[in-house]
Coordinates of C-alpha atoms in Angstrom, one line a residue:
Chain A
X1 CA 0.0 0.0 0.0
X2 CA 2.8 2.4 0.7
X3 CA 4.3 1.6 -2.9
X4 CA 0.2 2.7 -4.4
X5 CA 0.6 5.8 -2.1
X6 CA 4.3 6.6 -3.8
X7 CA 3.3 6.0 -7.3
X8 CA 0.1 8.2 -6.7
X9 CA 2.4 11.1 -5.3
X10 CA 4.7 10.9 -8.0
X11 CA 2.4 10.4 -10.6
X12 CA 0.5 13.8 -9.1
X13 CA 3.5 15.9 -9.0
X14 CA 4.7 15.2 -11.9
X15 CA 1.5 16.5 -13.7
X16 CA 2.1 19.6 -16.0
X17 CA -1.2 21.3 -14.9
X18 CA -0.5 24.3 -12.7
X19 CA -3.1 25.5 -10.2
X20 CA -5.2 28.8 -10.5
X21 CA -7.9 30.5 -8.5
X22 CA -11.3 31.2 -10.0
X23 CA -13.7 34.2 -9.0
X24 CA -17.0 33.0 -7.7
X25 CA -19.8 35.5 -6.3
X26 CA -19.4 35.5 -2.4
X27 CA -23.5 34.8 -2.2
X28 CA -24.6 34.4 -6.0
X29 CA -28.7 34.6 -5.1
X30 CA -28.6 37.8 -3.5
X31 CA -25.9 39.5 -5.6
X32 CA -27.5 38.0 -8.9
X33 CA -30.5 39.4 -7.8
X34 CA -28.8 42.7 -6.8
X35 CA -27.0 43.3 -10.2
X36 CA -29.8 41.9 -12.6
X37 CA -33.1 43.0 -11.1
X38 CA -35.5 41.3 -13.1
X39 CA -33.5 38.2 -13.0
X40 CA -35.6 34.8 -11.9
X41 CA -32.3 32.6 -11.9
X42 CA -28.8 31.9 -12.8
X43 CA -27.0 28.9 -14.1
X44 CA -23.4 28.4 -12.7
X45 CA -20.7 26.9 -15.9
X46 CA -16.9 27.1 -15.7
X47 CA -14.7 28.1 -18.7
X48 CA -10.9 28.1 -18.8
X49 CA -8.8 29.4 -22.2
X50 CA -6.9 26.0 -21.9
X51 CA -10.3 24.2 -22.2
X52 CA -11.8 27.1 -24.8
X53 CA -8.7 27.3 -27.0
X54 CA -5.6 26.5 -25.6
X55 CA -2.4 28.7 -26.6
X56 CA -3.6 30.1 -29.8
X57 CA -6.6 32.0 -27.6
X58 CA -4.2 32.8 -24.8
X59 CA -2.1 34.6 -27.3
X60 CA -5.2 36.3 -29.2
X61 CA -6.4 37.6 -26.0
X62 CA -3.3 39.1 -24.9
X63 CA -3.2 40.9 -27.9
X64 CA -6.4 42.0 -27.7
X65 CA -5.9 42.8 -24.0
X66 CA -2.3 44.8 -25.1
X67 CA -0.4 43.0 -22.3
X68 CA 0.7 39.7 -20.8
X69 CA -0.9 37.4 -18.6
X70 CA 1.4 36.9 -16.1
X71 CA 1.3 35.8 -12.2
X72 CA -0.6 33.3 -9.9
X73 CA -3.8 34.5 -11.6
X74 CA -3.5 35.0 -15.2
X75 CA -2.9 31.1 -16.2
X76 CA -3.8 29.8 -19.0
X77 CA -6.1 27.0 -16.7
X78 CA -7.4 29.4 -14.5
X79 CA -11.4 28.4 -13.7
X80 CA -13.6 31.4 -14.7
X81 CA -17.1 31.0 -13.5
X82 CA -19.5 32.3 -15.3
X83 CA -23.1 32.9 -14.6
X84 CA -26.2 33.0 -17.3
X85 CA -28.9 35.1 -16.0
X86 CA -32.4 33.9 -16.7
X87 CA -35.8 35.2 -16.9
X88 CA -38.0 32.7 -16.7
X89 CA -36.2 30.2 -19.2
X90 CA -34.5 33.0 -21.3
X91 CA -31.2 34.1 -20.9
X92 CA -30.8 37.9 -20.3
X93 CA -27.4 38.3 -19.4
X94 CA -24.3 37.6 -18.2
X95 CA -22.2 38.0 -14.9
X96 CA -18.4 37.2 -14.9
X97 CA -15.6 38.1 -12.8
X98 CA -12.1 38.6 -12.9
X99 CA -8.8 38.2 -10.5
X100 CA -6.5 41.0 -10.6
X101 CA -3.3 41.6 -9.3
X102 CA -3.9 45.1 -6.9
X103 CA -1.3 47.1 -5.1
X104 CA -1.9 44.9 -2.2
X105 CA -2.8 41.5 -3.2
X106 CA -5.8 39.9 -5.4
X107 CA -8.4 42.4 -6.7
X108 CA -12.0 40.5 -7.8
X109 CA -13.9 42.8 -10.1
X110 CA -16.8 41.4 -11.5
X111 CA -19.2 42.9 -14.8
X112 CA -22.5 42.0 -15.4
X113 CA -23.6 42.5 -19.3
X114 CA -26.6 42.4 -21.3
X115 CA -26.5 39.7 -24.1
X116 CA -25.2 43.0 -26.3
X117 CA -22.3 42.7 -24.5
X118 CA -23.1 46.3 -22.4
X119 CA -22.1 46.6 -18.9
X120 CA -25.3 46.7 -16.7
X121 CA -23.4 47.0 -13.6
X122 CA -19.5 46.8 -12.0
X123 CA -19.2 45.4 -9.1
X124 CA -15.5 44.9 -6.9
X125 CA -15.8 41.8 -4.2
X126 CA -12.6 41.7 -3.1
X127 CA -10.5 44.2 -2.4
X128 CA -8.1 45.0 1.0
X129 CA -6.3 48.3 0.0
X130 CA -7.1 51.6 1.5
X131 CA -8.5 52.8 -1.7
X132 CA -11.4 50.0 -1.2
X133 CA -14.1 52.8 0.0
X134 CA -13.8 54.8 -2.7
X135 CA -13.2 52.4 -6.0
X136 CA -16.6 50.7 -4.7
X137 CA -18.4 53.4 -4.8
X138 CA -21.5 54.1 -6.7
X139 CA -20.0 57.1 -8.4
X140 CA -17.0 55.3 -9.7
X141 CA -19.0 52.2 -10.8
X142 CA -21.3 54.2 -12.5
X143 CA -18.5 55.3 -14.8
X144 CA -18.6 51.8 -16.5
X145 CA -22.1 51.3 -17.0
X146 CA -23.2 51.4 -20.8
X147 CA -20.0 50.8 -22.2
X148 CA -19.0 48.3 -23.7
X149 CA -15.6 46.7 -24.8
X150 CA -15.4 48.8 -28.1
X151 CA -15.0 51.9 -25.7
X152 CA -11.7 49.9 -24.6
X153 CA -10.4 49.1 -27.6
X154 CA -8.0 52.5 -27.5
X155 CA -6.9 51.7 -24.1
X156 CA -3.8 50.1 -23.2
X157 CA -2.6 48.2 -19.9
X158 CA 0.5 48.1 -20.9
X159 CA 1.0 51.6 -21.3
X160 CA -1.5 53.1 -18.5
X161 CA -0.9 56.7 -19.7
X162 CA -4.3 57.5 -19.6
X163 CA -7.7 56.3 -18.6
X164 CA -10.4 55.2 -21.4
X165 CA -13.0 57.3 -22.0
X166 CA -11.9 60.5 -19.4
X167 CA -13.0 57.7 -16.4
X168 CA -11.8 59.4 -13.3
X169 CA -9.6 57.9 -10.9
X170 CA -10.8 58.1 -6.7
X171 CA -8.5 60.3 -5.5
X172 CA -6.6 58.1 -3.2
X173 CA -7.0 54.8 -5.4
X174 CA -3.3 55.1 -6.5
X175 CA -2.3 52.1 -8.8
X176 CA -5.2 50.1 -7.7
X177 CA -7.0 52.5 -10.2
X178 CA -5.0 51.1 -13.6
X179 CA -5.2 47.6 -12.0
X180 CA -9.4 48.1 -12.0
X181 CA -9.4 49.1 -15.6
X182 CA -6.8 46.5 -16.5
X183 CA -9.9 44.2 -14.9
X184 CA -12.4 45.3 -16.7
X185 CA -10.6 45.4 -20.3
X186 CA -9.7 41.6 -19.4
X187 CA -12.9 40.7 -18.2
X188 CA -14.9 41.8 -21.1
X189 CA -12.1 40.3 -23.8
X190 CA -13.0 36.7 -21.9
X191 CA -16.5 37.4 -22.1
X192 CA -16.2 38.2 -25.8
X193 CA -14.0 34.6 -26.6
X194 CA -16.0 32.7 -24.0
X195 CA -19.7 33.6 -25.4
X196 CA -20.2 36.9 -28.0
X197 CA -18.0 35.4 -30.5
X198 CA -19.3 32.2 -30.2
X199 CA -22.8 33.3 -30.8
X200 CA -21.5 34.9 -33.6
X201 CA -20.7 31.6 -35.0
Chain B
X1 CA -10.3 -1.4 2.8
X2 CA -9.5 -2.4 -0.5
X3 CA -12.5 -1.8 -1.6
X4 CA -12.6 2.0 0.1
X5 CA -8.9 2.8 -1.3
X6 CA -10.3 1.1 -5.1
X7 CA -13.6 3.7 -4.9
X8 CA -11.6 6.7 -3.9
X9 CA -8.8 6.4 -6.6
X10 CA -11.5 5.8 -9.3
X11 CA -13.2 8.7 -8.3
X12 CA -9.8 10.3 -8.1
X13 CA -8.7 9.6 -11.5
X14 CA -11.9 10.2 -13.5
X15 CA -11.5 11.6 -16.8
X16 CA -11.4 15.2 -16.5
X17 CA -14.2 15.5 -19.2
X18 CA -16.6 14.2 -17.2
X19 CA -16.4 17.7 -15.3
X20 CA -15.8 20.3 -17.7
X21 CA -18.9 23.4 -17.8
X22 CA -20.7 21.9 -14.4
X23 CA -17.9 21.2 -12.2
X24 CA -14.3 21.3 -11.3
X25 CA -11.9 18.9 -10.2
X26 CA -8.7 19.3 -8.7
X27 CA -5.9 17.1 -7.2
X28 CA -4.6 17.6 -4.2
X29 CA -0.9 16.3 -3.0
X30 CA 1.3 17.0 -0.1
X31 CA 4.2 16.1 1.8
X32 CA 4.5 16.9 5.5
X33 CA 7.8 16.3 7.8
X34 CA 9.1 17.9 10.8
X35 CA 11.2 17.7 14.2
X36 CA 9.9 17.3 17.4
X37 CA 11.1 17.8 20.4
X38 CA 8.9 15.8 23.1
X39 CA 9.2 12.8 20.4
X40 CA 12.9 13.3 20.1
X41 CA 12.2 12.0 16.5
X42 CA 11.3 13.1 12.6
X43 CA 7.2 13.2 12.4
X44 CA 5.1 13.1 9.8
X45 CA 2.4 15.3 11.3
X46 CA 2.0 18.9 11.4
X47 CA -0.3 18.3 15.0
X48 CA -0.4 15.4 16.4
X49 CA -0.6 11.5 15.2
X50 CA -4.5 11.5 16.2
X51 CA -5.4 14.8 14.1
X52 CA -6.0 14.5 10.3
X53 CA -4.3 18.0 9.6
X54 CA -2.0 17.7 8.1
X55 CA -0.3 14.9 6.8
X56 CA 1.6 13.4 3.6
X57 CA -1.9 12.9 1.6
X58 CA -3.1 12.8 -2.1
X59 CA -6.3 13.8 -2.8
X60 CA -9.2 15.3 -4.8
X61 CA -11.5 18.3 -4.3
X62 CA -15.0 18.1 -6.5
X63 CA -17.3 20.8 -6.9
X64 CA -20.1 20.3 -9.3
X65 CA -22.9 22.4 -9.3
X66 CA -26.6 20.8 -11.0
X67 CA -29.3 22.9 -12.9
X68 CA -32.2 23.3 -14.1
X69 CA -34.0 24.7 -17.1
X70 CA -34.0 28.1 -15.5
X71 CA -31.0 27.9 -13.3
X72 CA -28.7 26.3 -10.7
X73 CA -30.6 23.9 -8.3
X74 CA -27.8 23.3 -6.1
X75 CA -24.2 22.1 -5.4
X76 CA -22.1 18.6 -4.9
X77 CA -18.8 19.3 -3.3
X78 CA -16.9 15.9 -2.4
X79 CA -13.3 16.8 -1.1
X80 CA -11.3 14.0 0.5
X81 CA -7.7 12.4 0.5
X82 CA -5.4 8.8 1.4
X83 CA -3.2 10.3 4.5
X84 CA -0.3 8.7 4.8
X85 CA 1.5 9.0 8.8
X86 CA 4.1 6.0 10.3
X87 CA 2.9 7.3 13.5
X88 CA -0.7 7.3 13.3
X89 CA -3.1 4.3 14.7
X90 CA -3.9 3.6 11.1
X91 CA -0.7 4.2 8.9
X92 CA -2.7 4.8 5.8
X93 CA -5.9 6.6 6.8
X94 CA -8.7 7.6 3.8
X95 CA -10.0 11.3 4.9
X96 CA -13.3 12.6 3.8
X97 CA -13.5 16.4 4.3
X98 CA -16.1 17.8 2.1
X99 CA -19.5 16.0 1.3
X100 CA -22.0 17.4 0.9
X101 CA -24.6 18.6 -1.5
X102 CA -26.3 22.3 -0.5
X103 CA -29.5 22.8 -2.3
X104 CA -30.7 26.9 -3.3
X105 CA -34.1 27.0 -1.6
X106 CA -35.9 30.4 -1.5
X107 CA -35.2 31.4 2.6
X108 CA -31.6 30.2 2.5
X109 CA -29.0 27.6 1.3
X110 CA -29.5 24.1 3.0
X111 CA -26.9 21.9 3.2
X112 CA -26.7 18.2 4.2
X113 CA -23.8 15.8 4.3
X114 CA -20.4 16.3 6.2
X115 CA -19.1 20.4 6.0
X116 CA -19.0 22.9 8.5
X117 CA -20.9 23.4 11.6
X118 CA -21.9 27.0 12.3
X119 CA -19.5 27.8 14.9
X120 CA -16.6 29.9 15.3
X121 CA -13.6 31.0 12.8
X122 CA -13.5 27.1 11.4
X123 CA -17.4 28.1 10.3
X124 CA -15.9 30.4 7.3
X125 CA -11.8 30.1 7.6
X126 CA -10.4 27.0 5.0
X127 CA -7.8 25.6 6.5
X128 CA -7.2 22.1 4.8
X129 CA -4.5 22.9 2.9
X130 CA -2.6 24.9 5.8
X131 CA -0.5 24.0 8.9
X132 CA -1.6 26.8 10.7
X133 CA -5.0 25.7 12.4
X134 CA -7.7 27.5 13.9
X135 CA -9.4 25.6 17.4
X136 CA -11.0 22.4 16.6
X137 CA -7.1 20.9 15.6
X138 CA -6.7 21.8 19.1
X139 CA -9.4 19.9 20.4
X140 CA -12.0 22.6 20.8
X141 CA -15.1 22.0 18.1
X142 CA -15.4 20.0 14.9
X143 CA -13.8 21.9 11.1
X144 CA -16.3 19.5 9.8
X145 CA -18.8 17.2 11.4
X146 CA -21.9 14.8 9.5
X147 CA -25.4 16.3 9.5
X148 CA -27.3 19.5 8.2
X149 CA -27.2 22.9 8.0
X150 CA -28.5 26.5 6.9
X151 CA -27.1 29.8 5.9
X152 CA -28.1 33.2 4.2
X153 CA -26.1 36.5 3.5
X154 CA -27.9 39.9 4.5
X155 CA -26.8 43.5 4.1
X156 CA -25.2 43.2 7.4
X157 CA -23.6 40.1 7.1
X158 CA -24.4 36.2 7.6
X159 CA -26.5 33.9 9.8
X160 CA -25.9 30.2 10.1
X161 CA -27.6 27.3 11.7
X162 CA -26.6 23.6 12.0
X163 CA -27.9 20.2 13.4
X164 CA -25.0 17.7 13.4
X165 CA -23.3 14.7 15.1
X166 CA -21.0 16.2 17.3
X167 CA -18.2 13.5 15.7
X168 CA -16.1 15.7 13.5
X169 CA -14.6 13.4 10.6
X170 CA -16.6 10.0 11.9
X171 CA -19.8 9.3 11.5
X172 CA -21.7 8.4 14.5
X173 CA -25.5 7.5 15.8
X174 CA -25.2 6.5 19.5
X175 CA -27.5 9.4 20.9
X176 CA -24.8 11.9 20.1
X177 CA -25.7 15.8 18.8
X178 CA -24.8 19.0 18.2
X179 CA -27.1 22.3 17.5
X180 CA -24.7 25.2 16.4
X181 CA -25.9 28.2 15.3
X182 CA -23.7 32.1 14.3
X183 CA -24.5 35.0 13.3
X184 CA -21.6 37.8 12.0
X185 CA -21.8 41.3 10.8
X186 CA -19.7 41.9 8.0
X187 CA -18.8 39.2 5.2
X188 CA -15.1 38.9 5.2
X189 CA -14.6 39.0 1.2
X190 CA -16.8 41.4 0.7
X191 CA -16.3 43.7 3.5
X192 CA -12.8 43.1 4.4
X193 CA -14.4 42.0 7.9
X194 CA -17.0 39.6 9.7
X195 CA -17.3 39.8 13.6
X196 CA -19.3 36.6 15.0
X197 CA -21.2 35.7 18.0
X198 CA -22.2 31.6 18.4
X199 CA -23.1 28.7 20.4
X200 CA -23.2 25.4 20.3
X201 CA -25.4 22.9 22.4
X202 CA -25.4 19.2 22.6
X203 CA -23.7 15.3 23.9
X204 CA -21.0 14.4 22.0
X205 CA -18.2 11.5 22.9
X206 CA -14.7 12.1 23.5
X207 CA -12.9 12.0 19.8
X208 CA -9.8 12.2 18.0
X209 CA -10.0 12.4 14.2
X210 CA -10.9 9.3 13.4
X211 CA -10.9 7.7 16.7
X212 CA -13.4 7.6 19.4
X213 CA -11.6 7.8 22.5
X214 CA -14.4 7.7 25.3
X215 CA -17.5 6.6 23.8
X216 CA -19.8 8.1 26.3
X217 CA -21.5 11.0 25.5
X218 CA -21.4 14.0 27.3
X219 CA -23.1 17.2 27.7
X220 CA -21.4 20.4 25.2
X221 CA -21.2 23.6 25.2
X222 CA -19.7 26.4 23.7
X223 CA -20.6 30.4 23.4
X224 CA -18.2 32.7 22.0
X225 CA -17.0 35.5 19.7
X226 CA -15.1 35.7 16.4
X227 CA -13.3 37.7 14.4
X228 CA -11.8 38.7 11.2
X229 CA -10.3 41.6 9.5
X230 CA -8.1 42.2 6.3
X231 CA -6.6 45.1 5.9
X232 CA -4.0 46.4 3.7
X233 CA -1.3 43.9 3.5
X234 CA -2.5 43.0 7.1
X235 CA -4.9 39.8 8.5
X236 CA -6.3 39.7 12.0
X237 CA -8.3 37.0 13.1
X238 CA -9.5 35.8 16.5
X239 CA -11.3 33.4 18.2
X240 CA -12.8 33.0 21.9
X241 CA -14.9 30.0 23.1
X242 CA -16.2 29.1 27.1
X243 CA -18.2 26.2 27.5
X244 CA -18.2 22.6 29.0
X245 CA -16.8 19.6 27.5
X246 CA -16.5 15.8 28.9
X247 CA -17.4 17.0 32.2
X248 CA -15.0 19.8 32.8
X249 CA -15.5 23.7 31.8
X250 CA -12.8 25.2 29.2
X251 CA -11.8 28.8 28.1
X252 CA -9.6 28.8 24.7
X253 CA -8.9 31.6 22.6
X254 CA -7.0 32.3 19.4
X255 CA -5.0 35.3 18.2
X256 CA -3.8 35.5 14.5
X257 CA -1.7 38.2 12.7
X258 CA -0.2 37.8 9.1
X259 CA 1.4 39.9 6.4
X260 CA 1.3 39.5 2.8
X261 CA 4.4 40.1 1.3
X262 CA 5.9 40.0 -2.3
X263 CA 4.5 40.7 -6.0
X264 CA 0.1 39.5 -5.5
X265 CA 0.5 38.2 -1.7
X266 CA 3.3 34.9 -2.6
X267 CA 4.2 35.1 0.6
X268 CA 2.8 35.2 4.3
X269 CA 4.4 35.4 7.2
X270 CA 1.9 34.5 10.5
X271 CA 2.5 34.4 14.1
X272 CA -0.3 32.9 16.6
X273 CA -1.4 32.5 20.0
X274 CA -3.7 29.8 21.3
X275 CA -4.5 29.2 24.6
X276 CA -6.3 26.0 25.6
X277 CA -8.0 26.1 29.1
X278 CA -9.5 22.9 30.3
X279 CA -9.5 22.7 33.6
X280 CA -6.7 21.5 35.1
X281 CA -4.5 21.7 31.8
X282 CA -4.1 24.8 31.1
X283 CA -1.3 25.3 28.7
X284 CA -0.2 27.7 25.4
X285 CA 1.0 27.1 22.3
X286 CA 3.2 30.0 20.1
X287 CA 3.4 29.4 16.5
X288 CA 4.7 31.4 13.7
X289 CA 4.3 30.3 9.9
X290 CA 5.6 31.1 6.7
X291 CA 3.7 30.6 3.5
X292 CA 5.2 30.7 -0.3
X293 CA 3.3 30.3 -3.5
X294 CA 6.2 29.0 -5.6
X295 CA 4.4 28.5 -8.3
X296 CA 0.6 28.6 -9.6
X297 CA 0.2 24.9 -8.7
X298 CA 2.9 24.9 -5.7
X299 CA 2.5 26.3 -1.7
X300 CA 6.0 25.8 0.4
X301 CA 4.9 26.5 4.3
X302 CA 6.8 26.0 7.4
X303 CA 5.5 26.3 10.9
X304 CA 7.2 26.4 14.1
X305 CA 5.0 25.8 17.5
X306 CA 6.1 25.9 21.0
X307 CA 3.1 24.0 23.2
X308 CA 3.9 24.9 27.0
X309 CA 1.9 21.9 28.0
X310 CA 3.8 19.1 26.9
X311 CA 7.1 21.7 26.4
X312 CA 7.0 20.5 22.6
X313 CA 9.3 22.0 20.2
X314 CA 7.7 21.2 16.9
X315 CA 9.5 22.5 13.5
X316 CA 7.6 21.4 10.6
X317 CA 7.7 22.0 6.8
X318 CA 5.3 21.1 4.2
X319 CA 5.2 20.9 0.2
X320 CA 1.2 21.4 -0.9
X321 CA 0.2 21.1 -4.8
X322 CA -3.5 21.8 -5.9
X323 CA -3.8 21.3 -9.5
X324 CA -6.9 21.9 -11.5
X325 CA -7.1 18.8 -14.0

């Protein structure tokens, strides 16, 4: 039994997958219901680029994106859970959400979009810097309502010289500011390869 | 047992497939070895022999969530592991953490199966990947325990309830119970804080793990307060119980502080007081940890604890993979 146990260990670590983190809603019924009102359910499904794509998308969406994936959370097998938002039996949206790297540690900003692919509502879960009041504000999520990822299309996270579409920044968010935008720009690319362009097809 | 081990490792090597959109699967594998200084000897343990956390183990964790035509209906989660410890009763010892299935009903969540009674830090805090535990590793409550429960989020925060066995990781029916039930204000990953108050209620038998050690039950009780904050780089958590257990009344409390250091938090440094009153045995014990993601897939940790009680020196270092498949 000790040899099983040995083989089973080795035969784990030597596995090529790497570990990720995905970004579920803390209580999906009452925040669901909170950013769809109207909303009479949600189905839960998990995506990951590896199991949408592979390489080939990884590399498409960091070109859309203008940067690298890079850290514990940008892998290419990181779960994404996504949620379909029903009305009765129709589907009326979509939330999804995103891990970010912040100034201090993981940022969680989710969107929720109509099937047009328009941001409804923004919404940050988790996030421990000092900025946290202010970038979950209503003012500042307000800024990202009715846009869509066409309005991002100019902006780069790469080169974060300016913010898209005159957005303004909370005064004390500091770099958690270009890390929310870098968020959203990724979150609606994914949404975009995970279910708009597939519709398309 | 051949039969147990042959039905965890087919479950554990399931085609991935079978879980893609509705679910996800992950294995789990870890390696655990230390010094100690009351056993004069290498141990394979991060607690004690009788504890399941932590020890050399592979594993799986399941989550597969069920629907219907106009939504999700509810949630499997199955998480368990083959421990492996030369000085443990039973050398090879299968672990069943998670499993349960929670159902969406319109009042609440409802859960039934073996997870998390509604008590204390363990209630919300995941520690079954870390060496750092909260209270029940150190005899006080159950991180999981067989039976039923309840939650809903509010505005202000949480409210829990829970009917269980009052046996932790065994399954028992000998007249044995538990009623826990917590409410917090504040939901820690949403508001960077939750502050408890809860009880527990019931007659439970003296257990180890696995092992029933006095199979009598007795009367239980616990009140007390928890507490969590993140701030900044910065985690505070605490936990204070009073109550009655096999015939004697305890105090124990827990004091946490961490920092998250490095590019996205790779690596924590934690130092942590718990005091254990029982009657009669009062006694401390001072740990400080130290977590690094090395990779994605790959968590180095090394905890040092000094327990007054038994005047152990424990040095103990872990290797922990979690790997999406």
């Amino acid at each position: 039994m000790k040899k099983l146990f040995l083989s089973l260990a080795l035969l784990l670590t030597a596995s090529a997958a790497r570990a990720a983190v995905g970004c579920d809603l803390n209580d999906p019924d009452r925040d669901v219901a909170r950013l769809f009102p109207g909303s009479t359910g949600y189905k839960t499904r998990y995506v990951s680029i590896k199991g949408s794509g592979g390489q080939p998308l990884l590399e498409r969406v960091e070109l859309r994106l203008g940067d690298k994936f890079k850290g514990l959370y940008e892998t290419m097998d990181v779960p994404y859970t996504l949620y379909d938002i029903y009305r009765d039996k129709e589907i009326i949206g979509y939330i999804h959400g995103v891990n970010q790297k912040g100034e201090y540690g993981g940022i969680q900003v989710f969107l929720a979009l109509d099937t047009e692919g328009v941001i409804r509502s923004f919404y940050i879960q988790k996030l421990t810097s000092r900025a946290a009041k202010d970038l979950r504000s209503k003012r500042f999520g307000a800024q990202f309502e009715r846009l869509a990822l066409k309005d991002f299309e100019s902006y780069s996270p790469g080169k974060p010289v300016a913010a898209p579409l005159k957005i303004e920044a909370p005064a004390k968010a500091g770099k958690d500011f270009q890390a929310v935008l870098r968020a959203v720009k990724k979150n609606l690319i994914l949404l975009d390869e995970f279910v708009f362009s597939k519709k398309e097809k | 047992m051949q039969a147990r081990y042959s039905l965890l490792f087919s479950l554990l090597l399931l085609p991935p497939a079978a879980y893609a959109g509705d679910g996800l699967l992950f294995l789990e594998a870890q390696g655990v070895a230390g010094y100690s200084s009351m056993e004069k000897a290498v141990v394979h343990h991060s607690m004690t022999a009788a504890e399941p956390m932590q020890k050399s183990s592979v594993g799986f964790d399941l989550l597969r969530k069920f629907s219907g035509a106009s939504g999700d209906t509810g949630t499997l989660a199955v998480q368990a592991r083959l421990a492996w410890d030369p000085d443990a009763p039973n050398r090879l010892e299968p672990q069943l953490y998670n499993a349960y299935f929670r159902a969406k009903t319109p009042a609440a969540y409802v859960w039934a199966g073996h997870s998390r009674p509604a008590a204390g830090l363990e209630s919300y805090f995941d520690t079954h990947g870390a060496l750092l535990q909260a209270l029940p590793m150190y005899g006080y409550g159950f991180d999981r325990d067989w039976g039923f429960g309840a939650s809903r989020d509010f505005d202000w925060g949480d409210a829990a309830l829970s009917l269980t066995s009052g046996t932790g990781m065994r399954a028992r029916g000998a007249g044995n119970y538990l009623v826990s039930a917590r409410a917090a204000r504040g939901v820690l990953n949403r508001d960077n804080y939750s502050a408890g108050i809860y009880g527990s209620l019931g007659k439970i038998p003296e257990i180890e793990g696995y092992k029933v050690t006095d199979g009598a039950e007795m009367p239980y009780t616990a009140a007390g307060l928890d507490g969590a904050l993140l701030w900044d780089r910065w985690e505070l958590r605490g936990d204070l119980r009073a109550g009655e257990k096999a015939g004697m009344h305890y105090l124990a409390g827990l004091g946490r502080l961490g920092v998250n250091l490095l590019e996205e938090n790779r690596l924590k440094l934690e130092a942590q007081a718990v005091y254990s009153g029982m009657e009669g045995m009062e006694g401390w014990a001072l740990a400080c940890g130290v977590s690094l993601a090395v990779t994605p897939a790959l968590s180095w940790r090394t905890l040092f604890e000094y327990e007054d009680a038994m005047s152990d020196k424990r040095l103990v270092t872990q290797l922990y993979y979690y790997l999406p498949i």
